[in-house]
PDB file of C-alpha atoms in Angstrom:
ATOM      1  CA  MET A 271       2.452  -7.995 -14.932  1.00 51.00           C
ATOM      2  CA  PHE A 272      -1.173  -7.292 -15.868  1.00 51.00           C
ATOM      3  CA  LEU A 273      -0.257  -3.653 -16.551  1.00 54.00           C
ATOM      4  CA  LEU A 274       2.649  -4.728 -18.774  1.00 60.00           C
ATOM      5  CA  ILE A 275       0.498  -7.163 -20.777  1.00 66.00           C
ATOM      6  CA  THR A 276      -2.233  -4.534 -21.146  1.00 64.00           C
ATOM      7  CA  ILE A 277       0.204  -1.959 -22.527  1.00 64.00           C
ATOM      8  CA  ILE A 278       1.647  -4.482 -25.019  1.00 67.00           C
ATOM      9  CA  VAL A 279      -1.806  -5.581 -26.222  1.00 69.00           C
ATOM     10  CA  ILE A 280      -2.976  -1.978 -26.647  1.00 70.00           C
ATOM     11  CA  SER A 281       0.233  -1.079 -28.515  1.00 69.00           C
ATOM     12  CA  LEU A 282      -0.152  -3.981 -30.926  1.00 67.00           C
ATOM     13  CA  GLY A 283      -3.839  -3.179 -31.366  1.00 72.00           C
ATOM     14  CA  LEU A 284      -3.057   0.427 -32.268  1.00 70.00           C
ATOM     15  CA  GLY A 285      -0.409  -0.839 -34.685  1.00 66.00           C
ATOM     16  CA  PHE A 286      -2.979  -2.989 -36.500  1.00 67.00           C
ATOM     17  CA  VAL A 287      -5.380  -0.042 -36.648  1.00 69.00           C
ATOM     18  CA  LEU A 288      -2.623   2.174 -38.077  1.00 67.00           C
ATOM     19  CA  VAL A 289      -1.715  -0.379 -40.733  1.00 62.00           C
ATOM     20  CA  TYR A 290      -5.373  -0.945 -41.651  1.00 63.00           C
ATOM     21  CA  CYS A 291      -6.259   2.773 -41.866  1.00 71.00           C
ATOM     22  CA  THR A 292      -3.187   3.784 -43.864  1.00 66.00           C
ATOM     23  CA  GLY A 293      -3.192   0.772 -46.138  1.00 64.00           C
ATOM     24  CA  LEU A 294       0.498   0.189 -45.585  1.00 64.00           C
ATOM     25  CA  THR A 295       1.960  -3.040 -46.902  1.00 60.00           C
ATOM     26  CA  ASN A 296       5.259  -4.850 -46.529  1.00 66.00           C
ATOM     27  CA  ILE A 297       5.633  -3.782 -42.896  1.00 69.00           C
ATOM     28  CA  SER A 298       9.022  -4.753 -41.502  1.00 70.00           C
ATOM     29  CA  PRO A 299       8.962  -7.387 -38.725  1.00 69.00           C
ATOM     30  CA  TYR A 300      11.074  -4.994 -36.662  1.00 68.00           C
ATOM     31  CA  PHE A 301       8.068  -2.651 -36.549  1.00 68.00           C
ATOM     32  CA  TRP A 302       6.049  -5.209 -34.592  1.00 68.00           C
ATOM     33  CA  ILE A 303       9.004  -6.038 -32.352  1.00 73.00           C
ATOM     34  CA  LEU A 304       9.674  -2.405 -31.452  1.00 75.00           C
ATOM     35  CA  LEU A 305       6.014  -1.413 -31.109  1.00 74.00           C
ATOM     36  CA  PRO A 306       5.465  -2.895 -27.606  1.00 74.00           C
ATOM     37  CA  PHE A 307       8.622  -1.158 -26.335  1.00 76.00           C
ATOM     38  CA  ILE A 308       7.464   2.146 -27.802  1.00 76.00           C
ATOM     39  CA  GLY A 309       4.092   1.619 -26.106  1.00 73.00           C
ATOM     40  CA  ILE A 310       5.754   0.966 -22.734  1.00 71.00           C
ATOM     41  CA  ILE A 311       7.927   4.090 -23.016  1.00 74.00           C
ATOM     42  CA  ALA A 312       4.977   6.228 -24.109  1.00 74.00           C
ATOM     43  CA  SER A 313       2.788   4.866 -21.295  1.00 70.00           C
ATOM     44  CA  GLY A 314       5.502   5.611 -18.744  1.00 68.00           C
ATOM     45  CA  PHE A 315       5.786   9.152 -20.093  1.00 69.00           C
ATOM     46  CA  LEU A 316       2.026   9.730 -19.941  1.00 71.00           C
ATOM     47  CA  ILE A 317       1.732   8.324 -16.410  1.00 66.00           C
ATOM     48  CA  SER A 318       4.649  10.507 -15.336  1.00 66.00           C
ATOM     49  CA  LEU A 319       2.842  13.538 -16.750  1.00 69.00           C
ATOM     50  CA  ALA A 320      -0.310  12.488 -14.916  1.00 67.00           C
ATOM     51  CA  TRP A 321       1.670  12.106 -11.682  1.00 63.00           C
ATOM     52  CA  GLY A 322       3.117  15.591 -12.190  1.00 66.00           C
ATOM     53  CA  GLY A 323      -0.395  16.937 -12.619  1.00 68.00           C
ATOM     54  CA  LEU A 324      -1.440  15.041  -9.513  1.00 65.00           C
ATOM     55  CA  LEU A 325       1.333  16.685  -7.513  1.00 63.00           C
ATOM     56  CA  LEU A 326       0.319  20.127  -8.750  1.00 63.00           C
ATOM     57  CA  ALA A 327      -3.350  19.482  -8.004  1.00 64.00           C
ATOM     58  CA  ALA A 328      -2.493  18.194  -4.530  1.00 61.00           C
ATOM     59  CA  SER A 329      -0.538  21.351  -3.700  1.00 59.00           C
ATOM     60  CA  LYS A 330      -3.778  22.909  -2.429  1.00 58.00           C
ATOM     61  CA  TYR A 331      -3.945  20.330   0.382  1.00 54.00           C
ATOM     62  CA  LYS A 332      -2.105  21.896   3.279  1.00 51.00           C
ATOM     63  CA  LYS A 333      -4.226  21.025   6.302  1.00 51.00           C
ATOM     64  CA  VAL A 334      -4.405  17.638   7.999  1.00 45.00           C
ATOM     65  CA  ASP A 335      -8.202  17.804   8.225  1.00 50.00           C
ATOM     66  CA  ASN A 336      -8.681  18.739   4.572  1.00 45.00           C
ATOM     67  CA  ARG A 337     -10.109  15.465   3.337  1.00 51.00           C
ATOM     68  CA  GLY A 338     -12.588  15.672   0.501  1.00 46.00           C
ATOM     69  CA  SER A 339     -14.057  13.567  -2.283  1.00 44.00           C
ATOM     70  CA  GLY A 340     -10.884  14.234  -4.254  1.00 48.00           C
ATOM     71  CA  SER A 341      -9.106  11.565  -2.225  1.00 63.00           C
ATOM     72  CA  LYS A 342     -10.475   8.882  -4.574  1.00 69.00           C
ATOM     73  CA  PHE A 343      -8.921  10.714  -7.502  1.00 70.00           C
ATOM     74  CA  TYR A 344      -5.542  10.832  -5.780  1.00 70.00           C
ATOM     75  CA  GLN A 345      -5.857   7.217  -4.735  1.00 72.00           C
ATOM     76  CA  PHE A 346      -6.444   6.114  -8.332  1.00 72.00           C
ATOM     77  CA  TRP A 347      -3.345   7.849  -9.671  1.00 69.00           C
ATOM     78  CA  THR A 348      -1.213   6.824  -6.719  1.00 72.00           C
ATOM     79  CA  VAL A 349      -2.151   3.188  -7.350  1.00 73.00           C
ATOM     80  CA  ALA A 350      -1.241   3.656 -11.028  1.00 70.00           C
ATOM     81  CA  LEU A 351       2.153   5.023  -9.994  1.00 69.00           C
ATOM     82  CA  ALA A 352       2.702   2.139  -7.553  1.00 68.00           C
ATOM     83  CA  LYS A 353       2.068  -0.366 -10.336  1.00 69.00           C
ATOM     84  CA  LEU A 354       4.358   1.579 -12.653  1.00 66.00           C
ATOM     85  CA  MET A 355       7.059   1.424  -9.979  1.00 64.00           C
ATOM     86  CA  LEU A 356       6.651  -2.342  -9.847  1.00 65.00           C
ATOM     87  CA  LEU A 357       6.864  -2.554 -13.616  1.00 62.00           C
ATOM     88  CA  GLY A 358       9.916  -0.292 -13.766  1.00 58.00           C
ATOM     89  CA  SER A 359      11.720  -2.181 -11.005  1.00 58.00           C
ATOM     90  CA  TRP A 360      10.997  -5.538 -12.684  1.00 60.00           C
ATOM     91  CA  SER A 361       9.210  -6.695  -9.536  1.00 65.00           C
ATOM     92  CA  ILE A 362       6.280  -9.064  -9.199  1.00 70.00           C
ATOM     93  CA  LEU A 363       3.570  -8.552  -6.575  1.00 75.00           C
ATOM     94  CA  LYS A 364       1.682 -11.638  -5.435  1.00 81.00           C
ATOM     95  CA  LYS A 365      -1.337 -11.498  -3.137  1.00 85.00           C
ATOM     96  CA  LYS A 366      -2.286 -14.357  -0.827  1.00 89.00           C
ATOM     97  CA  ASN A 367      -5.368 -15.022   1.304  1.00 91.00           C
ATOM     98  CA  PHE A 368      -7.021 -11.690   0.460  1.00 88.00           C
ATOM     99  CA  GLY A 369     -10.342 -13.519   0.601  1.00 89.00           C
ATOM    100  CA  LYS A 370     -10.066 -13.330   4.392  1.00 92.00           C
ATOM    101  CA  ILE A 371     -10.670  -9.567   4.343  1.00 91.00           C
ATOM    102  CA  PRO A 372     -14.240  -8.747   5.444  1.00 91.00           C
ATOM    103  CA  LYS A 373     -16.373  -7.858   2.450  1.00 86.00           C
ATOM    104  CA  SER A 374     -18.204  -4.987   4.151  1.00 84.00           C
ATOM    105  CA  GLY A 375     -17.570  -2.454   6.871  1.00 88.00           C
ATOM    106  CA  THR A 376     -14.341  -0.771   7.900  1.00 92.00           C
ATOM    107  CA  CYS A 377     -11.235  -2.530   9.209  1.00 93.00           C
ATOM    108  CA  LEU A 378      -8.015  -1.738  10.983  1.00 95.00           C
ATOM    109  CA  TYR A 379      -5.182  -2.836   8.672  1.00 95.00           C
ATOM    110  CA  LEU A 380      -1.863  -3.663  10.344  1.00 95.00           C
ATOM    111  CA  PHE A 381       1.361  -4.425   8.461  1.00 92.00           C
ATOM    112  CA  ASN A 382       5.046  -5.052   9.057  1.00 88.00           C
ATOM    113  CA  HIS A 383       6.861  -1.867   8.063  1.00 83.00           C
ATOM    114  CA  THR A 384      10.129  -2.670   6.273  1.00 78.00           C
ATOM    115  CA  SER A 385      10.247   0.134   3.693  1.00 74.00           C
ATOM    116  CA  PHE A 386       8.653   3.385   2.547  1.00 72.00           C
ATOM    117  CA  VAL A 387       7.202   1.316  -0.292  1.00 71.00           C
ATOM    118  CA  ASP A 388       4.991  -0.722   2.075  1.00 76.00           C
ATOM    119  CA  CYS A 389       2.223   1.867   2.109  1.00 76.00           C
ATOM    120  CA  TRP A 390       2.261   2.131  -1.688  1.00 73.00           C
ATOM    121  CA  MET A 391       1.993  -1.635  -2.030  1.00 77.00           C
ATOM    122  CA  LEU A 392      -0.838  -1.789   0.486  1.00 81.00           C
ATOM    123  CA  LEU A 393      -2.712   0.868  -1.450  1.00 78.00           C
ATOM    124  CA  ALA A 394      -2.190  -1.046  -4.704  1.00 76.00           C
ATOM    125  CA  CYS A 395      -3.367  -4.291  -3.047  1.00 80.00           C
ATOM    126  CA  ILE A 396      -6.567  -3.021  -1.447  1.00 80.00           C
ATOM    127  CA  HIS A 397      -7.697  -0.446  -4.040  1.00 73.00           C
ATOM    128  CA  PRO A 398     -10.516   0.582  -4.566  1.00 72.00           C
ATOM    129  CA  HIS A 399     -11.346   0.179  -0.868  1.00 75.00           C
ATOM    130  CA  LEU A 400     -10.827   3.528   0.818  1.00 75.00           C
ATOM    131  CA  PHE A 401      -8.490   3.761   3.780  1.00 84.00           C
ATOM    132  CA  SER A 402      -6.243   6.281   5.477  1.00 86.00           C
ATOM    133  CA  ILE A 403      -2.673   5.644   6.565  1.00 86.00           C
ATOM    134  CA  VAL A 404      -1.218   6.813   9.862  1.00 89.00           C
ATOM    135  CA  SER A 405       2.179   8.407   9.294  1.00 86.00           C
ATOM    136  CA  HIS A 406       4.758  10.413  11.202  1.00 84.00           C
ATOM    137  CA  ILE A 407       4.311  14.177  10.943  1.00 84.00           C
ATOM    138  CA  ALA A 408       7.631  14.368   9.053  1.00 83.00           C
ATOM    139  CA  MET A 409       5.890  12.913   5.990  1.00 80.00           C
ATOM    140  CA  LYS A 410       3.680  15.988   5.735  1.00 80.00           C
ATOM    141  CA  LYS A 411       6.758  18.187   5.388  1.00 79.00           C
ATOM    142  CA  VAL A 412       8.180  16.319   2.394  1.00 76.00           C
ATOM    143  CA  PRO A 413       7.761  18.657  -0.619  1.00 71.00           C
ATOM    144  CA  MET A 414       4.870  17.694  -2.892  1.00 66.00           C
ATOM    145  CA  VAL A 415       4.754  14.083  -1.693  1.00 69.00           C
ATOM    146  CA  GLY A 416       3.452  15.344   1.644  1.00 74.00           C
ATOM    147  CA  ASN A 417       0.662  17.184  -0.153  1.00 73.00           C
ATOM    148  CA  VAL A 418      -0.377  14.011  -1.972  1.00 73.00           C
ATOM    149  CA  ALA A 419      -0.256  12.062   1.301  1.00 77.00           C
ATOM    150  CA  THR A 420      -2.546  14.648   2.877  1.00 78.00           C
ATOM    151  CA  ALA A 421      -4.877  14.558  -0.131  1.00 75.00           C
ATOM    152  CA  LEU A 422      -5.097  10.785   0.306  1.00 76.00           C
ATOM    153  CA  GLY A 423      -6.356  11.345   3.848  1.00 79.00           C
ATOM    154  CA  THR A 424      -3.178  10.496   5.750  1.00 84.00           C
ATOM    155  CA  ILE A 425      -3.478  10.981   9.501  1.00 88.00           C
ATOM    156  CA  TYR A 426      -0.299  12.438  10.971  1.00 88.00           C
ATOM    157  CA  VAL A 427       1.131  11.939  14.423  1.00 88.00           C
ATOM    158  CA  ASP A 428       4.074  13.343  16.338  1.00 86.00           C
ATOM    159  CA  ARG A 429       5.114  10.431  18.537  1.00 79.00           C
ATOM    160  CA  GLU A 430       7.002  12.748  20.876  1.00 81.00           C
ATOM    161  CA  ASP A 431       3.830  14.728  21.620  1.00 85.00           C
ATOM    162  CA  PRO A 432       1.245  12.869  23.782  1.00 84.00           C
ATOM    163  CA  GLU A 433      -1.492  15.281  22.716  1.00 89.00           C
ATOM    164  CA  SER A 434      -0.782  14.548  19.040  1.00 88.00           C
ATOM    165  CA  SER A 435      -1.012  10.803  19.689  1.00 89.00           C
ATOM    166  CA  HIS A 436      -4.321  11.271  21.500  1.00 90.00           C
ATOM    167  CA  LEU A 437      -5.766  13.337  18.634  1.00 91.00           C
ATOM    168  CA  MET A 438      -4.542  10.767  16.093  1.00 91.00           C
ATOM    169  CA  MET A 439      -6.355   7.953  17.889  1.00 92.00           C
ATOM    170  CA  GLU A 440      -9.547  10.019  18.135  1.00 92.00           C
ATOM    171  CA  ARG A 441      -9.418  10.763  14.416  1.00 91.00           C
ATOM    172  CA  CYS A 442      -8.817   7.098  13.549  1.00 92.00           C
ATOM    173  CA  VAL A 443     -11.788   5.975  15.613  1.00 93.00           C
ATOM    174  CA  ASP A 444     -13.933   8.654  13.961  1.00 92.00           C
ATOM    175  CA  TYR A 445     -12.906   7.485  10.472  1.00 90.00           C
ATOM    176  CA  LEU A 446     -13.614   3.850  11.319  1.00 92.00           C
ATOM    177  CA  LYS A 447     -16.990   4.445  12.961  1.00 92.00           C
ATOM    178  CA  ASN A 448     -18.408   7.505  11.200  1.00 89.00           C
ATOM    179  CA  LYS A 449     -16.627   8.099   7.867  1.00 86.00           C
ATOM    180  CA  ASN A 450     -16.706   4.576   6.436  1.00 86.00           C
ATOM    181  CA  THR A 451     -12.927   4.715   6.035  1.00 86.00           C
ATOM    182  CA  SER A 452     -10.557   1.976   7.169  1.00 90.00           C
ATOM    183  CA  ILE A 453      -7.247   2.753   8.869  1.00 92.00           C
ATOM    184  CA  ALA A 454      -3.813   1.317   8.039  1.00 91.00           C
ATOM    185  CA  LEU A 455      -0.789   1.580  10.312  1.00 91.00           C
ATOM    186  CA  SER A 456       2.272  -0.273  11.505  1.00 91.00           C
ATOM    187  CA  PRO A 457       2.013  -1.559  15.088  1.00 92.00           C
ATOM    188  CA  GLU A 458       5.812  -1.265  15.357  1.00 89.00           C
ATOM    189  CA  GLY A 459       5.493   2.485  14.918  1.00 84.00           C
ATOM    190  CA  THR A 460       8.507   2.887  12.635  1.00 81.00           C
ATOM    191  CA  ILE A 461      10.375   1.341   9.710  1.00 80.00           C
ATOM    192  CA  ASN A 462      12.149  -1.838  10.739  1.00 79.00           C
ATOM    193  CA  ARG A 463      14.857  -3.314   8.488  1.00 77.00           C
ATOM    194  CA  THR A 464      16.353  -5.665  11.085  1.00 75.00           C
ATOM    195  CA  GLY A 465      14.344  -8.719  10.012  1.00 74.00           C
ATOM    196  CA  LYS A 466      13.008  -9.127  13.555  1.00 82.00           C
ATOM    197  CA  LEU A 467       9.804  -7.480  14.785  1.00 86.00           C
ATOM    198  CA  PHE A 468      10.047  -4.599  17.234  1.00 89.00           C
ATOM    199  CA  PRO A 469       7.670  -4.708  20.244  1.00 91.00           C
ATOM    200  CA  PHE A 470       4.199  -3.585  19.181  1.00 93.00           C
ATOM    201  CA  LYS A 471       2.989  -0.269  20.569  1.00 91.00           C
ATOM    202  CA  ASN A 472      -0.406   0.045  22.251  1.00 92.00           C
ATOM    203  CA  GLY A 473      -1.838   2.850  20.085  1.00 91.00           C
ATOM    204  CA  ALA A 474      -3.170   0.678  17.272  1.00 92.00           C
ATOM    205  CA  PHE A 475      -4.892  -1.627  19.722  1.00 95.00           C
ATOM    206  CA  LYS A 476      -6.510   1.204  21.665  1.00 95.00           C
ATOM    207  CA  ILE A 477      -8.026   2.246  18.345  1.00 95.00           C
ATOM    208  CA  ALA A 478      -9.290  -1.301  17.769  1.00 95.00           C
ATOM    209  CA  LEU A 479     -10.852  -1.528  21.233  1.00 96.00           C
ATOM    210  CA  GLU A 480     -12.631   1.828  20.885  1.00 95.00           C
ATOM    211  CA  SER A 481     -13.857   1.258  17.328  1.00 94.00           C
ATOM    212  CA  GLU A 482     -14.631  -2.484  17.677  1.00 94.00           C
ATOM    213  CA  ARG A 483     -13.600  -3.240  14.113  1.00 95.00           C
ATOM    214  CA  PRO A 484     -11.896  -6.340  12.630  1.00 96.00           C
ATOM    215  CA  ILE A 485      -8.091  -6.219  12.659  1.00 97.00           C
ATOM    216  CA  VAL A 486      -6.621  -7.447   9.359  1.00 96.00           C
ATOM    217  CA  LEU A 487      -2.994  -8.575   9.650  1.00 96.00           C
ATOM    218  CA  PHE A 488      -0.873  -8.048   6.518  1.00 94.00           C
ATOM    219  CA  TYR A 489       2.642  -9.334   6.048  1.00 91.00           C
ATOM    220  CA  PHE A 490       4.951  -8.091   3.291  1.00 87.00           C
ATOM    221  CA  LYS A 491       7.876 -10.169   2.066  1.00 83.00           C
ATOM    222  CA  GLY A 492      10.592  -9.186  -0.375  1.00 74.00           C
ATOM    223  CA  ILE A 493      10.183  -5.414  -0.414  1.00 66.00           C
ATOM    224  CA  GLY A 494      13.492  -4.852   1.368  1.00 61.00           C
ATOM    225  CA  LYS A 495      15.284  -6.923  -1.287  1.00 61.00           C
ATOM    226  CA  MET A 496      14.456  -4.382  -4.001  1.00 59.00           C
ATOM    227  CA  ASP A 497      17.422  -2.288  -2.855  1.00 56.00           C
ATOM    228  CA  HIS A 498      19.873  -5.221  -2.833  1.00 57.00           C
ATOM    229  CA  ARG A 499      19.468  -6.801  -6.239  1.00 57.00           C
ATOM    230  CA  LYS A 500      22.542  -7.817  -8.248  1.00 56.00           C
ATOM    231  CA  HIS A 501      21.348  -5.830 -11.249  1.00 49.00           C
ATOM    232  CA  ILE A 502      18.302  -3.775 -12.242  1.00 50.00           C
ATOM    233  CA  PHE A 503      16.804  -6.583 -14.343  1.00 51.00           C
ATOM    234  CA  ALA A 504      16.923  -9.120 -11.523  1.00 57.00           C
ATOM    235  CA  LYS A 505      13.355 -10.128 -10.678  1.00 64.00           C
ATOM    236  CA  CYS A 506      12.258  -9.283  -7.169  1.00 67.00           C
ATOM    237  CA  PRO A 507       9.158 -11.211  -6.058  1.00 73.00           C
ATOM    238  CA  ILE A 508       7.092  -9.303  -3.515  1.00 78.00           C
ATOM    239  CA  GLU A 509       4.390 -11.057  -1.545  1.00 84.00           C
ATOM    240  CA  ALA A 510       1.522  -9.477   0.352  1.00 86.00           C
ATOM    241  CA  GLU A 511      -0.328 -11.972   2.537  1.00 90.00           C
ATOM    242  CA  VAL A 512      -3.261 -11.648   4.896  1.00 93.00           C
ATOM    243  CA  ILE A 513      -2.075 -13.909   7.698  1.00 94.00           C
ATOM    244  CA  ASP A 514      -5.105 -13.533   9.963  1.00 94.00           C
ATOM    245  CA  VAL A 515      -8.157 -11.463  10.861  1.00 96.00           C
ATOM    246  CA  ILE A 516      -8.926 -10.774  14.527  1.00 96.00           C
ATOM    247  CA  TYR A 517     -12.619 -10.042  15.086  1.00 96.00           C
ATOM    248  CA  PRO A 518     -14.000  -7.945  17.967  1.00 95.00           C
ATOM    249  CA  GLU A 519     -15.531 -10.953  19.693  1.00 95.00           C
ATOM    250  CA  THR A 520     -12.022 -12.377  20.049  1.00 94.00           C
ATOM    251  CA  TYR A 521     -10.435  -9.349  21.729  1.00 95.00           C
ATOM    252  CA  ARG A 522     -13.403  -7.718  23.455  1.00 91.00           C
ATOM    253  CA  TYR A 523     -12.237  -8.655  26.956  1.00 92.00           C
ATOM    254  CA  MET A 524      -8.559  -7.816  26.403  1.00 95.00           C
ATOM    255  CA  ASN A 525      -6.841  -4.553  27.206  1.00 95.00           C
ATOM    256  CA  ALA A 526      -4.563  -2.796  24.687  1.00 94.00           C
ATOM    257  CA  ARG A 527      -1.365  -4.364  26.016  1.00 95.00           C
ATOM    258  CA  GLN A 528      -2.834  -7.870  25.975  1.00 96.00           C
ATOM    259  CA  LEU A 529      -4.173  -7.384  22.459  1.00 96.00           C
ATOM    260  CA  ALA A 530      -0.785  -6.070  21.287  1.00 95.00           C
ATOM    261  CA  GLN A 531       0.955  -9.127  22.719  1.00 95.00           C
ATOM    262  CA  TYR A 532      -1.651 -11.488  21.255  1.00 96.00           C
ATOM    263  CA  THR A 533      -1.234  -9.905  17.806  1.00 96.00           C
ATOM    264  CA  GLN A 534       2.547  -9.953  17.948  1.00 95.00           C
ATOM    265  CA  GLU A 535       2.478 -13.646  18.804  1.00 95.00           C
ATOM    266  CA  ILE A 536       0.460 -14.274  15.626  1.00 95.00           C
ATOM    267  CA  TYR A 537       3.077 -12.448  13.567  1.00 93.00           C
ATOM    268  CA  GLN A 538       5.935 -14.250  15.296  1.00 92.00           C
ATOM    269  CA  SER A 539       4.270 -17.636  14.803  1.00 91.00           C
ATOM    270  CA  TYR A 540       3.847 -16.835  11.117  1.00 91.00           C
ATOM    271  CA  GLU A 541       7.511 -15.833  10.788  1.00 87.00           C
ATOM    272  CA  TYR A 542       8.603 -19.007  12.583  1.00 86.00           C
ATOM    273  CA  LYS A 543       6.591 -21.172  10.165  1.00 85.00           C
ATOM    274  CA  GLN A 544       7.981 -19.304   7.153  1.00 79.00           C
ATOM    275  CA  ASN A 545      11.548 -19.722   8.360  1.00 76.00           C
ATOM    276  CA  ALA A 546      10.937 -23.433   8.979  1.00 73.00           C
ATOM    277  CA  LEU A 547       9.727 -23.840   5.393  1.00 69.00           C
ATOM    278  CA  HIS A 548      12.902 -22.273   4.060  1.00 60.00           C
TER     279      HIS A 548
END
């Protein structure tokens, strides 16, 4: 919504400048009505061009370990695209309890994974804080998009390969402890559209125990409804909420399985309360 208002204000401002500089008089009211729409279309075109340039620039990123200072550049434009997607889909993103996120240091971000859009929304919510997302190796093979994901610092894992999982966890711990980069992943390990949480896997919690970083629990609501709207102009409210933060002193004496169960109970309790409210 902020992006939409900004585009409209800039469009109207440029219109006033044009009228003032050219000395035009008797401007039709339709000019001012159409101007914001022209600004929105032009902005969408320019951002699309920028995204195309981003894809071309990211084509040089082929290796998983190729993570440079350029990641901030890719993050900026990816966030811009995520907000454009929200604008284009007539969706509204609301953030709740983001003040719970620790102000300094790295964190392990966990989220319920209901759509491919989750990661985009998380990036848009937390920007400009730098973090890397853990994704299945198949993402790397997606033309162009995989290159951007790699440029953003995505850490890939092949869940069918134990060695790949081990290397992924080592890399995550290294990012959290030594590279001042937070890690985001889904404890369910896959996209879940059933409406009921899958059992949490231990990998995320092994990373937490080794890195001793706060675990920030995100919950997304409404993203799955974007694909089931009655028409394209139907508003789709999306909510991103920080439901809890688990600090190292809370889980220090747990093992990975116990921590996974403890975390899942927090999510389930939250879902139960939400269902009771509705």
